[in-house]
Amino acid sequence: MPSITRQPFRTAVLVLVWGWLLFLVLAPNLLVVGASVMTRDPGTFISLPLNLDAYRQLFDPLYLEVFLHSLYMAAMTTLVCLLIGYPFAWALSKLGKQRQLLLIFLLIVPFWTNSLVRTYALKMLLATNGLINSALMGLGWVDEPLQMLYTEGAVIIGLVYLLLPFMILPLYSVFDDLRQELLLASHDLGAGRFATFIHVIVPLTLPGVLAGVMLVLLPAMGLFFVPDILGGSRNLLVGNVIKNQFLDARNWPFGAAASIVLTVTMAILMLAHRLSKQRIGEEGA
Amino acid sequence: MTRWLPRAYLVLVYLLLYVPIGVLVVFSFNDSRSGYTWGGLSLRWYQSLFNNNAMVEAMWNSLWLALSAATVSTVIGALTALALHRYRFRGKKVLNGMLFVVMMSPEIVLAISLLALFLLVGIQLGYVSLLLAHVTFCLPFVVITVMARLSGFDESLPEAARDLGASDFTMTRTVLIPVIMPALLAGWLLGFTLSLDDVVVSTFVSGPSYEILPLRIYSMVRVGLKPEVNALGTLLLVFSLVMLMLSQWILTRSKR
């Protein structure tokens, strides 16, 4: 054991770092994988024998519907973020450097403030006697208040509001790297604005799009407090299902299986992101 | 036309982002009891906030938790970055991978995995479990901040220190730490804010005996609109803003 006596500091650092990550990252994750294939037990949470019942339960029509609806809401959120974020990042990248930095800072400010408080602020705006309805009625545009709160739309608005910076930041970084020479070259070769957009800009910004999709789609399925505050009981997310199974129904195997499905989705997206980046790297070379 | 259209669009998106926050701040000074009608300026919600003992206690608990979580994650995160940067050891990629998993996996997945661990190992849910969880999710952010600083660092300095007979520990203390100080401060502030704002992980790993602010807000907001939340939200907003500006200031100043 010469290395321990010779380099006590190095050994201590490695033991601490490995210890923390093995105990609080690796072990818990393995535990969830294990829990998903065990049997539900009211006393000890999980028990033997091993089985795949939890995964089978996920395909129960009742839960499948919740899952698909949640996936749909997350996908809509991602789409709206992309539709807002893509032109936003593009417009941002055309400004002067100093102004870009200031605007990026202003984008991060809301993201640094409590997400719960911001969801609550949206509730004040969307409520039946809230500010938007009061304004619309005051202007005489509507006769009776619109039902905005406790709808699917409210949940999507809430998710977009919380997650938009996660879409914009990766998009901004690809637009920032976009070389103007390529656009000029495309123009010189006779491509119009639309052709340049489809054949040059879209492919080059694709990794940013995929990174943004990844950073929005997954949290969008997990943010259980957004439907709790804005959504009502018919617009649950996967996150609500997982939370209920762990904290109320005490069905750990099922909750664990649901979260593994979520993790696998993330892994697939990450792989797609990597592959698209590699392809573009090859084309560029 | 081509010049003002993108700018108008940027302005519009920023308006959408800031209107809810603006409404929150304005209504925190509202004298009216209902959340929607304006009844003149007043500080009554701030007053009722500070007269609410449970609230004040949750506030102190949250501050203490964020303070300790930021400190512990800065120490461990800095050592992790140091190990990744300086040492060659087996499983380095695995270590990197684990940090990546923490950062990328949905918060709720981290939350249930930690809950499962704490219950199975027998760690009581409360301050300790919250601390362990918060340090874990802050860790990758500190590591990235410190790594960025270390990557632009002149390698001849630690070599010179070693040639002059300094041990690894002495070299770290006298050469490396002063160099990465701005990154440590920025990482600490980031950890502090992340801990203070976290809802998802805390919902799972906190116990009934230790109430923290986000969970208190959550239970208030779920039942309905509470004007006190406007006041509390405004205070948190100002606080986060100060923290963010401080960390930006430290990072930009250190680059010169």
XYZ file of C-alpha atoms in Angstrom, chain A residues 9-10 13-14 16-18 20-26 28-29 31-32 45 83-84 87-88 91-92 95 99 103-107 109-110 112-114 116-118 120-125 127 129-131 161 164 214-215 218 222 224-225 228-229 239 242-243 246-247 252 259 262-263 266 270, chain B residues 6-7 9-10 13-14 16-18 20-21 23-24 27 36 76 79-80 83 87-91 95 98 100 102 104-106 108-109 112-120 132 135-136 139 168-169 172 190 193 197 200 203-204 214 218 221-222 225-226 229-230 233 236-237 240-241 244-245 248:
142
model
C -4.421 13.759 0.298
C -5.093 12.156 -3.074
C -10.111 13.080 -1.982
C -10.839 10.015 -4.098
C -14.722 11.076 -0.366
C -15.757 11.745 -3.950
C -16.333 8.103 -4.841
C -20.557 10.255 -2.065
C -21.392 9.310 -5.625
C -21.621 5.563 -5.008
C -23.842 6.002 -1.963
C -26.068 8.831 -3.198
C -26.149 8.338 -6.956
C -25.359 4.785 -7.966
C -30.281 4.819 -5.152
C -30.593 4.351 -8.897
C -32.483 0.536 -5.832
C -35.157 2.015 -8.084
C -42.726 -1.016 0.710
C -41.946 27.759 -31.901
C -41.286 30.646 -29.521
C -37.058 32.727 -33.831
C -36.145 34.175 -30.439
C -33.201 37.291 -33.424
C -31.010 37.349 -30.333
C -27.765 41.710 -31.907
C -26.699 43.449 -25.774
C -30.644 39.786 -22.730
C -29.371 36.311 -21.808
C -28.989 37.549 -18.247
C -32.591 38.814 -18.319
C -33.669 35.398 -19.570
C -33.376 35.944 -13.959
C -36.885 34.415 -13.923
C -33.413 31.667 -10.924
C -36.486 32.660 -9.009
C -38.749 30.216 -7.286
C -43.585 27.671 -7.449
C -44.005 31.397 -6.931
C -44.013 31.968 -10.673
C -48.717 31.013 -8.527
C -48.309 34.325 -10.362
C -49.758 32.691 -13.478
C -52.686 31.457 -11.415
C -53.482 35.061 -10.435
C -53.556 36.006 -14.108
C -58.206 32.753 -12.573
C -61.912 36.637 -11.576
C -58.221 37.127 -12.362
C -56.518 39.925 -14.189
C -43.414 29.605 -18.846
C -38.705 28.267 -22.070
C -34.421 17.023 -24.380
C -34.144 19.747 -21.761
C -38.378 15.441 -19.720
C -42.031 15.492 -14.095
C -46.035 17.650 -10.734
C -46.748 20.946 -8.995
C -51.531 20.608 -8.989
C -51.797 24.404 -9.078
C -44.708 13.184 -12.346
C -44.999 8.780 -9.711
C -45.501 11.094 -6.740
C -44.632 6.822 -3.796
C -46.181 9.193 -1.283
C -43.273 1.545 -4.983
C -39.743 6.546 -13.430
C -39.043 8.214 -18.011
C -35.294 7.597 -17.672
C -34.256 10.396 -21.675
C -29.691 11.709 -25.525
C -36.992 40.636 -34.783
C -36.567 43.286 -32.100
C -40.510 39.943 -31.257
C -37.798 39.878 -28.587
C -41.339 37.498 -25.423
C -39.653 39.397 -22.594
C -44.639 37.652 -21.539
C -41.851 36.431 -19.257
C -41.961 39.418 -16.961
C -46.541 37.565 -14.210
C -43.548 38.528 -12.063
C -48.048 41.496 -11.282
C -46.796 39.503 -8.309
C -49.917 43.006 -5.810
C -57.616 40.740 -7.697
C -17.037 18.147 -2.365
C -12.474 18.229 -4.715
C -14.276 16.257 -7.438
C -9.610 14.898 -8.917
C -5.508 12.684 -11.103
C -5.519 9.660 -13.323
C -7.515 6.908 -11.710
C -9.577 3.940 -12.697
C -13.257 4.581 -13.354
C -17.465 9.161 -12.139
C -22.604 9.640 -12.606
C -23.938 13.644 -15.859
C -27.534 13.585 -11.789
C -29.710 15.190 -16.813
C -32.169 12.852 -15.134
C -35.571 14.332 -14.334
C -38.424 13.414 -9.795
C -36.322 10.349 -10.615
C -37.671 8.902 -5.530
C -34.319 7.156 -5.706
C -33.083 9.142 -2.708
C -36.335 8.572 -0.805
C -35.988 4.835 -1.385
C -32.382 4.909 -0.166
C -33.137 6.941 2.976
C -36.043 4.743 4.005
C -34.174 1.515 3.365
C -27.728 14.920 1.527
C -25.776 18.533 -1.910
C -26.196 15.744 -4.460
C -22.764 18.889 -6.999
C -0.292 17.617 -2.947
C -2.218 19.100 -0.036
C -3.757 22.589 -3.474
C -25.510 28.787 -7.512
C -30.102 29.448 -4.966
C -35.788 27.091 -4.854
C -39.553 18.502 -6.374
C -41.274 17.228 -1.409
C -40.022 13.652 -1.270
C -40.897 25.963 -0.780
C -46.706 24.747 -1.948
C -50.805 27.859 -2.973
C -52.574 24.548 -3.502
C -54.744 32.369 -3.566
C -52.941 33.837 -0.580
C -47.423 34.539 -1.154
C -47.067 37.719 -3.227
C -42.422 35.749 -3.671
C -37.417 35.671 -2.762
C -37.213 37.406 -6.132
C -32.267 35.578 -5.925
C -31.585 38.640 -8.030
C -27.347 36.127 -9.331
C -25.824 39.565 -9.795
C -22.047 37.271 -12.333
